[in-house]
Coordinates of C-alpha atoms in Angstrom, one line a residue:
T1 CA 12.9 16.1 -9.2
S2 CA 16.1 17.8 -8.3
K3 CA 19.1 15.9 -7.0
E4 CA 19.1 18.2 -3.9
S5 CA 15.6 17.1 -2.9
L6 CA 16.4 13.4 -3.1
P7 CA 18.0 11.4 -0.2
A8 CA 21.8 11.1 -0.4
I9 CA 21.5 7.3 -0.3
Y10 CA 20.6 7.4 -4.0
D11 CA 23.9 9.1 -4.9
Y12 CA 26.1 6.0 -5.4
C13 CA 29.1 8.1 -6.3
D14 CA 29.0 10.0 -3.1
L15 CA 28.3 6.8 -1.1
L16 CA 31.4 5.1 -2.7
A17 CA 33.5 8.2 -1.9
R18 CA 32.4 8.0 1.8
W19 CA 33.1 4.3 1.9
G20 CA 36.4 4.8 0.2
S21 CA 37.4 7.4 2.8
A22 CA 36.5 5.0 5.6
F23 CA 37.9 1.7 4.2
G24 CA 40.3 2.8 1.4
Q25 CA 39.5 3.0 -2.3
S26 CA 41.2 -0.3 -3.0
A27 CA 38.8 -2.1 -0.6
L28 CA 35.8 -1.1 -2.7
Q29 CA 34.4 -3.7 -5.1
P30 CA 31.0 -2.4 -6.2
K31 CA 28.7 -4.7 -8.2
I32 CA 25.7 -3.9 -10.3
F33 CA 22.6 -5.7 -8.9
E34 CA 20.8 -6.7 -12.0
K35 CA 19.6 -10.2 -12.4
N36 CA 21.1 -10.7 -15.8
Q37 CA 24.5 -9.7 -14.4
L38 CA 24.5 -12.1 -11.5
V39 CA 26.1 -15.6 -11.8
G40 CA 23.2 -17.9 -12.4
G41 CA 20.8 -14.9 -12.3
D42 CA 20.7 -15.4 -8.5
I43 CA 22.2 -13.3 -5.7
V44 CA 23.0 -16.3 -3.5
T45 CA 24.8 -18.3 -6.3
D46 CA 26.6 -15.2 -7.3
F47 CA 27.9 -14.4 -3.8
L48 CA 28.9 -18.0 -3.2
K49 CA 30.8 -18.3 -6.4
T50 CA 32.4 -14.8 -6.8
E51 CA 33.0 -13.8 -3.1
L52 CA 33.4 -17.1 -1.3
R53 CA 34.7 -19.1 -4.3
L54 CA 32.4 -22.0 -3.5
E55 CA 30.7 -24.3 -5.9
L56 CA 27.6 -25.6 -4.1
D57 CA 24.8 -27.5 -5.6
Q58 CA 21.9 -25.7 -4.1
G59 CA 19.3 -27.3 -6.3
A60 CA 16.2 -25.4 -7.2
H61 CA 14.9 -23.1 -4.5
P62 CA 11.6 -21.3 -4.6
T63 CA 11.5 -17.5 -4.8
E64 CA 11.3 -16.2 -1.3
N65 CA 10.5 -12.6 -2.0
I66 CA 7.4 -12.6 -4.0
A67 CA 6.4 -9.3 -5.6
L68 CA 3.3 -7.6 -4.2
S69 CA 0.9 -5.8 -6.3
A70 CA 0.8 -2.0 -5.9
T71 CA -2.5 -2.3 -4.0
A72 CA -0.9 -4.9 -1.7
Q73 CA 2.0 -2.6 -1.1
L74 CA -0.5 0.1 0.0
A75 CA -2.2 -2.4 2.3
L76 CA 1.2 -3.2 3.9
L77 CA 1.8 0.5 4.3
M78 CA -1.5 0.8 6.1
F79 CA -0.6 -2.1 8.3
N80 CA 2.8 -0.6 9.1
R81 CA 1.3 2.8 10.0
T82 CA -1.3 1.2 12.4
A83 CA 0.9 -1.5 14.0
P84 CA 1.1 -1.1 17.7
D85 CA 4.4 0.3 19.0
H86 CA 4.0 -1.3 22.4
S87 CA 4.9 -4.8 21.3
P88 CA 7.5 -4.7 18.6
T89 CA 8.0 -8.5 18.6
N90 CA 4.3 -9.2 18.3
A91 CA 4.0 -6.5 15.6
A92 CA 6.9 -8.0 13.6
Q93 CA 5.4 -11.5 13.8
R94 CA 2.0 -10.2 12.7
R95 CA 3.6 -8.2 9.9
L96 CA 5.3 -11.4 8.6
L97 CA 1.9 -13.2 8.7
F98 CA 0.3 -10.3 6.8
V99 CA 3.0 -10.3 4.1
K100 CA 2.4 -14.0 3.6
H101 CA -1.3 -13.3 3.3
L102 CA -0.6 -10.6 0.7
E103 CA 1.8 -12.8 -1.2
K104 CA -1.1 -15.3 -1.5
M105 CA -4.0 -12.9 -2.0
A106 CA -2.4 -10.1 -4.1
P107 CA 0.8 -10.9 -5.9
G108 CA 1.7 -9.0 -9.0
Q109 CA 3.4 -6.0 -10.4
G110 CA 4.5 -3.5 -7.7
W111 CA 4.0 0.2 -7.9
L112 CA 6.0 2.0 -10.6
P113 CA 6.4 5.7 -11.1
S114 CA 5.4 7.2 -14.4
K115 CA 7.9 7.0 -17.2
K116 CA 8.6 10.7 -17.0
D117 CA 9.2 10.5 -13.2
A118 CA 11.6 7.5 -13.7
I119 CA 13.5 9.3 -16.3
D120 CA 13.7 12.5 -14.2
F121 CA 15.0 10.4 -11.3
Y122 CA 17.6 8.7 -13.4
R123 CA 18.8 12.0 -14.9
S124 CA 19.3 13.4 -11.4
F125 CA 22.1 10.9 -10.9
E126 CA 23.3 10.4 -14.5
R127 CA 26.6 12.3 -14.1
S128 CA 27.6 10.6 -10.8
N129 CA 26.5 7.2 -12.1
G130 CA 28.5 7.7 -15.3
R131 CA 31.6 8.4 -13.2
I132 CA 31.1 5.1 -11.3
A133 CA 30.5 3.3 -14.6
R134 CA 33.8 4.6 -16.0
E135 CA 35.9 4.3 -12.8
F136 CA 34.7 0.9 -11.6
F137 CA 33.3 -0.9 -14.6
S138 CA 35.0 0.6 -17.7
Q139 CA 31.7 1.3 -19.4
D140 CA 29.8 4.4 -20.3
A141 CA 26.5 3.8 -18.3
L142 CA 25.9 2.2 -15.0
F143 CA 22.4 1.1 -15.7
E144 CA 20.5 0.1 -18.8
E145 CA 18.6 3.2 -20.1
N146 CA 15.4 1.4 -20.9
F147 CA 12.3 2.9 -19.4
E148 CA 9.7 0.9 -21.4
Q149 CA 8.4 -1.0 -18.4
Y150 CA 7.2 2.3 -16.8
P151 CA 3.6 3.3 -17.4
A152 CA 2.9 6.6 -19.3
T153 CA 1.1 7.9 -16.2
E154 CA 1.3 6.8 -12.6
I155 CA -1.2 4.1 -11.7
R156 CA -3.1 4.9 -8.6
D157 CA -3.7 2.3 -6.0
D158 CA -7.1 1.0 -5.1
V159 CA -7.5 2.1 -1.5
A160 CA -10.8 0.2 -1.0
V161 CA -9.2 -3.0 -2.1
A162 CA -6.1 -2.4 0.1
E163 CA -8.5 -1.8 3.0
D164 CA -10.3 -5.0 2.2
L165 CA -7.0 -7.0 2.2
L166 CA -6.2 -5.6 5.6
E167 CA -9.7 -6.2 7.0
Q168 CA -9.6 -9.9 5.7
F169 CA -6.4 -10.5 7.5
L170 CA -7.5 -8.9 10.7
A171 CA -10.8 -10.7 10.7
Q172 CA -9.1 -14.0 11.1
P173 CA -9.0 -14.8 14.8
Q174 CA -5.3 -15.8 14.9
N175 CA -4.4 -12.5 13.3
A176 CA -6.4 -10.2 15.6
E177 CA -4.2 -8.0 17.8
S178 CA -3.8 -9.4 21.3
R179 CA -4.2 -6.6 23.9

């Protein structure tokens, strides 16, 4: 993986430079989005406390964004590629229903690249991320350099199971495409 072949959006140093040019360097307040670095381990609590300076008792709230298994992610990709373009509102509503179906039927670990691919990707931006770490956070590294959660080889999705998940959803009368 060469840095030149990756989308510029992954180059956070370049992104911050562009934003700094537009809004002024002093307006930039980057934050590392890692659960263990967020106030209360929660993005909403963190934002309320650090940015709005509000102490709100939100009580316990359920996780809204349930991880989908790699196979469920493939099923969603299949759905997105076949959703009709002629009715974006209907397609968006059906997509939300399908995501809920997948959350119930196929939660789990999402797709991960192989350890080698993850390390290669990380190394592509190591220099620019190091610059951000030093300039904005007074530390040597921007991200934890632990790749143990990545599999030795890329795990392939089960296409047949993904197709079954999509077919199960579409077989329900309320989810069939209205023409």
